[in-house]
Amino acid sequence: SYHPRHPHLPTSATPFPHCSPGTSPGRLPPFPPPKTLTTPRTAAMEQANPRAGSARNRKVVLRDYISRAPREDDMALVDGGAVPLRVPEGAAGPAVLVKNLYLSCDPYMRGRMRDFHGSYIPPFKPGSVIEGLGVARVVDSTHPGFVAGDIVSGMTGWEEYSLIDKPEQLNKIQQSDIPLSYHLGLLGMPGFTAYVGFYEICSPKKGEFVFVSAASGAVGQIVGQLAKLHGCYVVGSAGTNEKVELLKDKFGFDAAFNYKEEPDLTAALKRYFPEGIDIYFENVGGPMLDAVLLNMRMHGRIAVCGMVSQHGMTDPAGIHNLFCLVPKRISMKGFIQSDYINLFPQFLDYMTKHYKDGKIAYLEDMSIGLENAPAAFVGLFSGLSNTILLFLVCNLMTLTLPAGRPRQHFPLQDLEVNRTKSMSPSAEIHRFKRVVPVQLLQVVPSALAALTGEFSETPYLV
């Protein structure tokens, strides 16, 4: 059977098949067979982490609740002390210890810095580590679904190592040629938010007129491209001329404008939509929403994803033109992507296919190191970021392997320490990763250890 609003997608989708380990050519050792845990701790677990010790754990904590726009000094980088590199024996239930690789800065996190308990997600606790979405490598596990070496995504902490006490909420990532960090953006919460908001809330029809505010952001850039794939006319707004050009040249929007250069937003929208707006994907609120309401067409739909212009206000501005909902029969609905989690497998298949076919482009901004996390987060609210903001906790080496072999990742310092003159000058530098010819591994002893699953546990921040 097929999804009623997505005839191209089945109602249930099989997760990406797990790549079967192959045999290694030449002197390379074979991959170990996959391990399955059936009890909280087994011999397989001990073999997967034979040198469990401890490591220093730096973390970013919230100093105190705030009621304004965030500043860097609202957060602090602290030494969390030594963390054992295994799940504690006395844990109340199955748990997973992970080494965080990529962490995401998202606008919704601003709301968790307030002393407000009436939202869909609780606030952060002052003095405690900030929580956010991340991609991580499993170091130790007492959950039967995860073993050391697995790459996962889900809610974790802004720290080097996190103990996840609800591992059922983690998603195991099947490694492919798609960058791991994309599982926090294109294939993660922002991408899924765009997919749900556009297809489920907006119910688009081919040929309709679509407007996206904050269109160069992590969600907006994807919404615009989904609308173009659906055959719609799409206009986006952004806060700099550079972002405007990005929307048109990179993401394929039909038109875009810098809202800061428009003295009259109502007139600007009338200029870009002389026949009116069918669909508005709302990300900013405030004066932009008021102007949109005056320009909506009959039976228009508004998907309320967020209102970033109101995040730093203790007294949010009201909306003046809500009465337009009545004569124009406009539908306006807020949504949370997690309410539609049953669609996530279909979303993954759909987005992966279109990305690999070159029909969806994606950009991300990346900072390196936990020490830069506060500045990266503050940049979200000052217009410094074009797209999704990530920060790289642990630099990785990506190995290209023969056909049929999954990619493997290990800390970059393992290769840098053992670098030899045999390194090919054609080795490709790509997105903070170096892609290395497989032949090179024969002269890099620590890389061979990485292929057998014996990862270095030394923390590495760049």
Coordinates of C-alpha atoms in Angstrom, one line a residue, residues 40-402:
P40 CA 23.4 -6.9 29.4
R41 CA 27.1 -7.9 29.2
T42 CA 28.6 -10.7 27.2
A43 CA 32.0 -12.0 26.1
A44 CA 31.4 -10.3 22.8
M45 CA 31.0 -7.0 24.7
E46 CA 34.3 -7.6 26.4
Q47 CA 36.1 -8.4 23.2
A48 CA 34.6 -5.3 21.5
N49 CA 36.2 -3.0 24.1
P50 CA 39.3 -4.9 25.4
R51 CA 41.2 -1.9 26.7
A52 CA 38.4 -0.1 28.6
G53 CA 40.0 2.6 30.8
S54 CA 39.0 6.2 31.3
A55 CA 39.3 9.6 29.5
R56 CA 38.9 13.2 30.4
N57 CA 35.5 14.5 29.5
R58 CA 35.1 18.2 28.6
K59 CA 31.6 19.5 28.4
V60 CA 29.6 22.7 27.8
V61 CA 27.1 23.6 30.6
L62 CA 24.4 26.3 30.9
R63 CA 25.4 28.8 33.6
D64 CA 21.8 30.0 34.4
Y65 CA 18.4 30.5 32.9
I66 CA 18.1 33.5 30.5
S67 CA 15.2 35.6 29.3
R68 CA 16.9 37.4 26.4
A69 CA 18.9 36.5 23.3
P70 CA 21.8 34.0 24.2
R71 CA 25.4 35.2 24.7
E72 CA 28.5 33.2 24.7
D73 CA 29.1 33.8 28.4
D74 CA 25.7 32.1 29.2
M75 CA 27.6 28.9 28.6
A76 CA 30.9 27.5 30.0
L77 CA 33.3 24.9 28.9
V78 CA 34.3 22.8 32.0
D79 CA 36.3 19.7 32.7
G80 CA 33.9 17.0 33.7
G81 CA 36.7 14.8 35.1
A82 CA 37.6 11.3 34.1
V83 CA 34.8 9.1 32.6
P84 CA 35.1 5.3 32.6
L85 CA 35.0 4.0 29.0
R86 CA 32.4 1.4 29.8
V87 CA 28.8 1.4 31.0
P88 CA 28.6 1.4 34.8
E89 CA 27.8 -2.1 36.2
G90 CA 25.0 -0.8 38.5
A91 CA 23.0 1.0 35.7
A92 CA 19.3 0.8 36.3
G93 CA 18.7 -0.5 32.7
P94 CA 20.4 -1.0 29.4
A95 CA 22.6 2.0 28.5
V96 CA 25.1 3.0 25.8
L97 CA 28.3 5.0 26.2
V98 CA 29.2 7.1 23.1
K99 CA 32.0 9.2 21.9
N100 CA 30.4 12.3 20.3
L101 CA 31.6 13.1 16.8
Y102 CA 29.2 15.8 15.5
L103 CA 26.8 18.0 17.6
S104 CA 24.1 20.2 16.2
C105 CA 23.1 23.8 17.1
D106 CA 19.4 24.2 16.6
P107 CA 17.1 27.2 17.3
Y108 CA 14.7 25.2 19.5
M109 CA 17.4 25.0 22.1
R110 CA 17.0 28.7 22.9
G111 CA 13.6 27.9 24.4
R112 CA 15.3 25.3 26.7
M113 CA 17.4 28.0 28.3
R114 CA 14.3 29.7 29.8
D115 CA 12.9 28.8 33.2
F116 CA 9.7 27.6 31.5
H117 CA 8.2 24.1 32.0
G118 CA 5.1 24.4 29.8
S119 CA 6.7 23.4 26.5
Y120 CA 6.9 20.1 24.6
I121 CA 10.4 19.6 25.9
P122 CA 11.8 20.4 29.4
P123 CA 14.3 23.2 30.0
F124 CA 18.0 22.6 30.5
K125 CA 19.2 22.5 34.1
P126 CA 21.7 25.3 35.1
G127 CA 25.1 23.8 35.8
S128 CA 24.4 20.7 33.8
V129 CA 25.6 19.7 30.3
I130 CA 23.6 21.2 27.4
E131 CA 21.7 18.5 25.5
G132 CA 21.3 18.4 21.7
L133 CA 21.2 16.1 18.7
G134 CA 24.4 14.5 17.7
V135 CA 26.2 11.8 15.7
A136 CA 28.4 9.5 17.9
R137 CA 30.3 6.2 18.0
V138 CA 29.4 3.6 20.5
V139 CA 32.2 2.9 22.9
D140 CA 30.4 0.4 25.2
S141 CA 26.8 -0.9 25.4
T142 CA 24.6 -3.1 27.6
H143 CA 21.7 -2.8 25.1
P144 CA 21.3 -5.7 22.8
G145 CA 20.8 -3.4 19.7
F146 CA 24.2 -1.7 19.9
V147 CA 27.8 -2.8 20.0
A148 CA 31.1 -0.9 20.2
G149 CA 31.9 0.7 16.9
D150 CA 28.3 1.4 15.8
I151 CA 27.6 4.9 14.5
V152 CA 24.4 6.3 16.0
S153 CA 22.4 9.6 15.9
G154 CA 20.1 11.0 18.6
M155 CA 19.9 13.1 21.7
T156 CA 23.2 13.4 23.4
G157 CA 25.2 16.0 25.4
W158 CA 27.6 18.8 24.4
E159 CA 30.5 16.8 25.7
E160 CA 33.1 14.4 24.5
Y161 CA 31.5 11.3 26.0
S162 CA 27.9 10.7 26.9
L163 CA 26.1 7.9 28.7
I164 CA 22.7 7.4 27.0
D165 CA 20.2 5.9 29.4
K166 CA 17.4 5.7 26.8
P167 CA 19.2 3.9 24.0
E168 CA 15.9 2.9 22.4
Q169 CA 15.8 6.6 21.2
L170 CA 19.0 6.2 19.2
N171 CA 19.1 5.5 15.5
K172 CA 21.8 3.3 14.1
I173 CA 23.4 4.8 11.0
Q174 CA 24.3 2.5 8.2
Q175 CA 27.4 4.1 6.8
S176 CA 27.5 5.0 3.1
D177 CA 28.9 7.7 0.9
I178 CA 26.7 10.3 2.5
P179 CA 28.6 12.4 5.1
L180 CA 27.9 11.4 8.7
S181 CA 27.1 15.0 9.6
Y182 CA 24.2 15.0 7.2
H183 CA 22.3 12.8 9.6
L184 CA 21.9 15.9 11.8
G185 CA 20.6 18.0 8.9
L186 CA 19.4 16.7 5.5
L187 CA 18.7 13.2 6.9
G188 CA 18.0 14.4 10.5
M189 CA 15.6 16.5 12.4
P190 CA 15.8 19.6 10.1
G191 CA 15.2 17.6 7.0
F192 CA 12.4 15.6 8.6
T193 CA 10.8 18.9 9.8
A194 CA 10.8 20.2 6.3
Y195 CA 9.3 17.0 4.9
V196 CA 6.5 16.8 7.4
G197 CA 5.7 20.5 7.3
F198 CA 5.5 20.7 3.6
Y199 CA 3.8 17.4 2.7
E200 CA 1.6 16.8 5.8
I201 CA 0.7 20.3 6.9
C202 CA 0.8 22.2 3.6
S203 CA -0.8 19.5 1.4
P204 CA 0.8 21.0 -1.7
K205 CA -0.5 20.9 -5.3
K206 CA 1.5 21.3 -8.4
G207 CA 1.6 24.9 -9.7
E208 CA 0.9 26.5 -6.3
F209 CA 2.7 29.6 -5.0
V210 CA 5.0 28.9 -2.0
F211 CA 6.8 31.4 0.3
V212 CA 9.5 30.3 2.8
S213 CA 10.9 32.7 5.4
A214 CA 14.4 32.1 6.9
A215 CA 14.8 30.2 3.7
S216 CA 18.6 29.7 3.8
G217 CA 18.3 28.0 7.2
A218 CA 18.6 24.2 7.8
V219 CA 14.8 23.7 7.3
G220 CA 14.0 26.4 4.8
Q221 CA 16.6 25.4 2.2
I222 CA 15.0 21.9 2.1
V223 CA 11.4 23.1 2.1
G224 CA 12.1 25.2 -1.0
Q225 CA 13.7 22.3 -2.9
L226 CA 10.8 20.0 -2.0
A227 CA 8.4 22.6 -3.3
K228 CA 10.3 22.8 -6.6
L229 CA 10.4 19.0 -6.9
H230 CA 6.6 19.1 -6.5
G231 CA 6.2 21.6 -9.3
C232 CA 5.5 24.8 -7.3
Y233 CA 6.7 28.4 -7.7
V234 CA 8.9 29.2 -4.8
V235 CA 10.2 32.5 -3.3
G236 CA 12.4 32.7 -0.2
S237 CA 13.5 35.5 2.2
A238 CA 16.8 35.8 3.9
G239 CA 18.8 38.5 5.8
T240 CA 21.8 39.1 3.5
N241 CA 22.4 39.4 -0.2
E242 CA 24.8 36.5 0.0
K243 CA 22.1 34.3 1.3
V244 CA 19.6 35.5 -1.4
E245 CA 22.1 34.5 -4.1
L246 CA 22.5 31.2 -2.4
L247 CA 18.8 30.5 -2.5
K248 CA 18.6 31.2 -6.2
D249 CA 21.9 29.7 -7.4
K250 CA 22.4 26.7 -5.1
F251 CA 18.9 25.7 -4.0
G252 CA 17.0 26.6 -7.1
F253 CA 14.4 29.0 -5.7
D254 CA 12.5 30.9 -8.4
A255 CA 13.2 34.2 -6.6
A256 CA 14.4 35.5 -3.3
F257 CA 14.8 38.8 -1.5
N258 CA 16.6 40.4 1.5
Y259 CA 13.9 41.4 3.9
K260 CA 16.2 43.9 5.6
E261 CA 16.2 45.9 2.4
E262 CA 12.5 46.0 2.1
P263 CA 10.9 49.0 3.9
D264 CA 7.4 47.6 3.2
L265 CA 7.1 43.8 3.5
T266 CA 3.5 43.7 2.4
A267 CA 4.4 45.5 -0.8
A268 CA 7.4 43.3 -1.3
L269 CA 5.3 40.1 -1.1
K270 CA 2.8 41.7 -3.5
R271 CA 5.6 42.3 -5.9
Y272 CA 6.8 38.7 -5.8
F273 CA 3.3 37.1 -5.6
P274 CA 1.0 39.3 -7.7
E275 CA -1.6 36.5 -7.6
G276 CA -1.1 35.8 -3.8
I277 CA 0.4 33.0 -1.7
D278 CA -1.0 29.5 -1.5
I279 CA 1.5 28.1 1.0
Y280 CA 3.6 29.9 3.6
F281 CA 6.2 28.0 5.6
E282 CA 6.5 30.1 8.7
N283 CA 9.9 30.3 10.4
V284 CA 10.1 33.9 11.8
G285 CA 6.8 35.4 13.0
G286 CA 6.4 39.1 13.7
P287 CA 6.0 41.6 10.9
M288 CA 6.7 39.0 8.2
L289 CA 3.7 36.9 9.3
D290 CA 1.4 40.0 9.3
A291 CA 2.5 40.9 5.8
V292 CA 2.0 37.3 4.6
L293 CA -1.6 37.2 6.0
L294 CA -2.5 40.1 3.8
N295 CA -1.1 38.4 0.7
M296 CA -2.6 34.9 1.2
R297 CA -4.9 33.4 -1.4
M298 CA -8.3 31.8 -0.7
H299 CA -7.9 28.5 1.1
G300 CA -4.2 29.1 1.7
R301 CA -2.2 27.0 4.2
I302 CA 0.4 28.2 6.7
A303 CA 2.7 25.7 8.4
V304 CA 4.0 27.2 11.6
C305 CA 7.5 25.7 12.2
G306 CA 8.9 28.4 14.4
M307 CA 9.1 32.1 15.1
V308 CA 12.8 32.9 15.5
S309 CA 12.1 36.7 15.6
Q310 CA 10.4 36.2 18.9
H311 CA 12.9 34.0 20.6
G312 CA 14.8 36.7 22.5
M313 CA 11.8 38.7 23.6
T314 CA 10.3 38.7 27.1
D315 CA 7.2 40.4 25.7
P316 CA 6.6 38.8 22.2
A317 CA 5.0 41.0 19.6
G318 CA 1.4 40.3 18.7
I319 CA -0.1 39.7 15.2
H320 CA -2.5 42.3 13.8
N321 CA -3.9 40.6 10.7
L322 CA -5.2 37.3 12.0
F323 CA -8.7 38.2 10.9
C324 CA -7.6 37.3 7.3
L325 CA -7.9 33.7 8.3
V326 CA -11.7 34.1 8.3
P327 CA -12.7 35.6 4.9
K328 CA -9.8 33.8 3.1
R329 CA -10.5 30.4 4.8
I330 CA -6.8 30.1 5.6
S331 CA -5.6 27.0 7.5
M332 CA -2.8 27.8 10.0
K333 CA -1.3 25.0 12.0
G334 CA 1.7 24.5 14.2
F335 CA 3.5 21.2 14.3
I336 CA 6.3 19.2 15.9
Q337 CA 8.1 16.7 13.7
S338 CA 8.2 14.0 16.3
D339 CA 4.4 13.6 16.1
Y340 CA 5.0 12.1 12.6
I341 CA 7.9 9.8 13.5
N342 CA 6.1 6.9 11.7
L343 CA 7.0 8.6 8.5
F344 CA 10.7 8.7 9.2
P345 CA 11.7 5.6 7.2
Q346 CA 9.9 6.9 4.1
F347 CA 11.5 10.3 4.6
L348 CA 15.0 8.7 4.7
D349 CA 14.4 6.7 1.5
Y350 CA 12.9 9.7 -0.3
M351 CA 15.6 12.2 0.7
T352 CA 18.5 9.8 0.2
K353 CA 17.3 9.0 -3.3
H354 CA 16.9 12.6 -4.4
Y355 CA 20.2 13.6 -2.8
K356 CA 22.1 10.9 -4.6
D357 CA 20.3 11.7 -7.9
G358 CA 21.5 15.3 -7.5
K359 CA 18.0 16.7 -7.2
I360 CA 18.6 18.1 -3.7
A361 CA 21.5 20.3 -2.7
Y362 CA 22.6 20.8 0.9
L363 CA 25.0 23.1 2.8
E364 CA 26.1 23.2 6.4
D365 CA 28.3 25.4 8.5
M366 CA 30.8 23.7 10.8
S367 CA 32.9 24.8 13.7
I368 CA 35.6 22.7 15.2
G369 CA 35.9 21.8 18.9
L370 CA 33.7 22.1 21.9
E371 CA 35.3 25.3 22.9
N372 CA 33.6 26.9 19.8
A373 CA 30.2 25.6 20.6
P374 CA 28.9 28.7 22.5
A375 CA 29.9 31.0 19.7
A376 CA 28.4 28.7 17.1
F377 CA 25.1 28.7 18.9
V378 CA 24.9 32.5 19.4
G379 CA 25.6 32.8 15.7
L380 CA 22.3 31.2 14.9
F381 CA 20.5 34.3 16.3
S382 CA 22.7 36.9 14.8
G383 CA 22.5 35.9 11.2
L384 CA 26.0 34.6 11.0
S385 CA 25.0 31.2 9.8
N386 CA 23.8 30.4 6.3
T387 CA 22.6 26.9 7.0
I388 CA 22.6 24.3 9.7
L389 CA 25.4 24.9 12.3
L390 CA 27.4 21.9 13.5
F391 CA 30.5 21.5 15.5
L392 CA 33.0 18.7 15.1
V393 CA 34.0 17.2 18.4
C394 CA 36.4 14.5 17.1
N395 CA 38.1 14.8 13.7
L396 CA 37.8 11.6 11.7
M397 CA 39.6 9.8 8.9
T398 CA 37.4 8.3 6.3
L399 CA 38.7 5.3 4.4
T400 CA 37.6 4.5 0.9
L401 CA 37.4 0.7 0.5
P402 CA 36.8 -1.7 -2.4

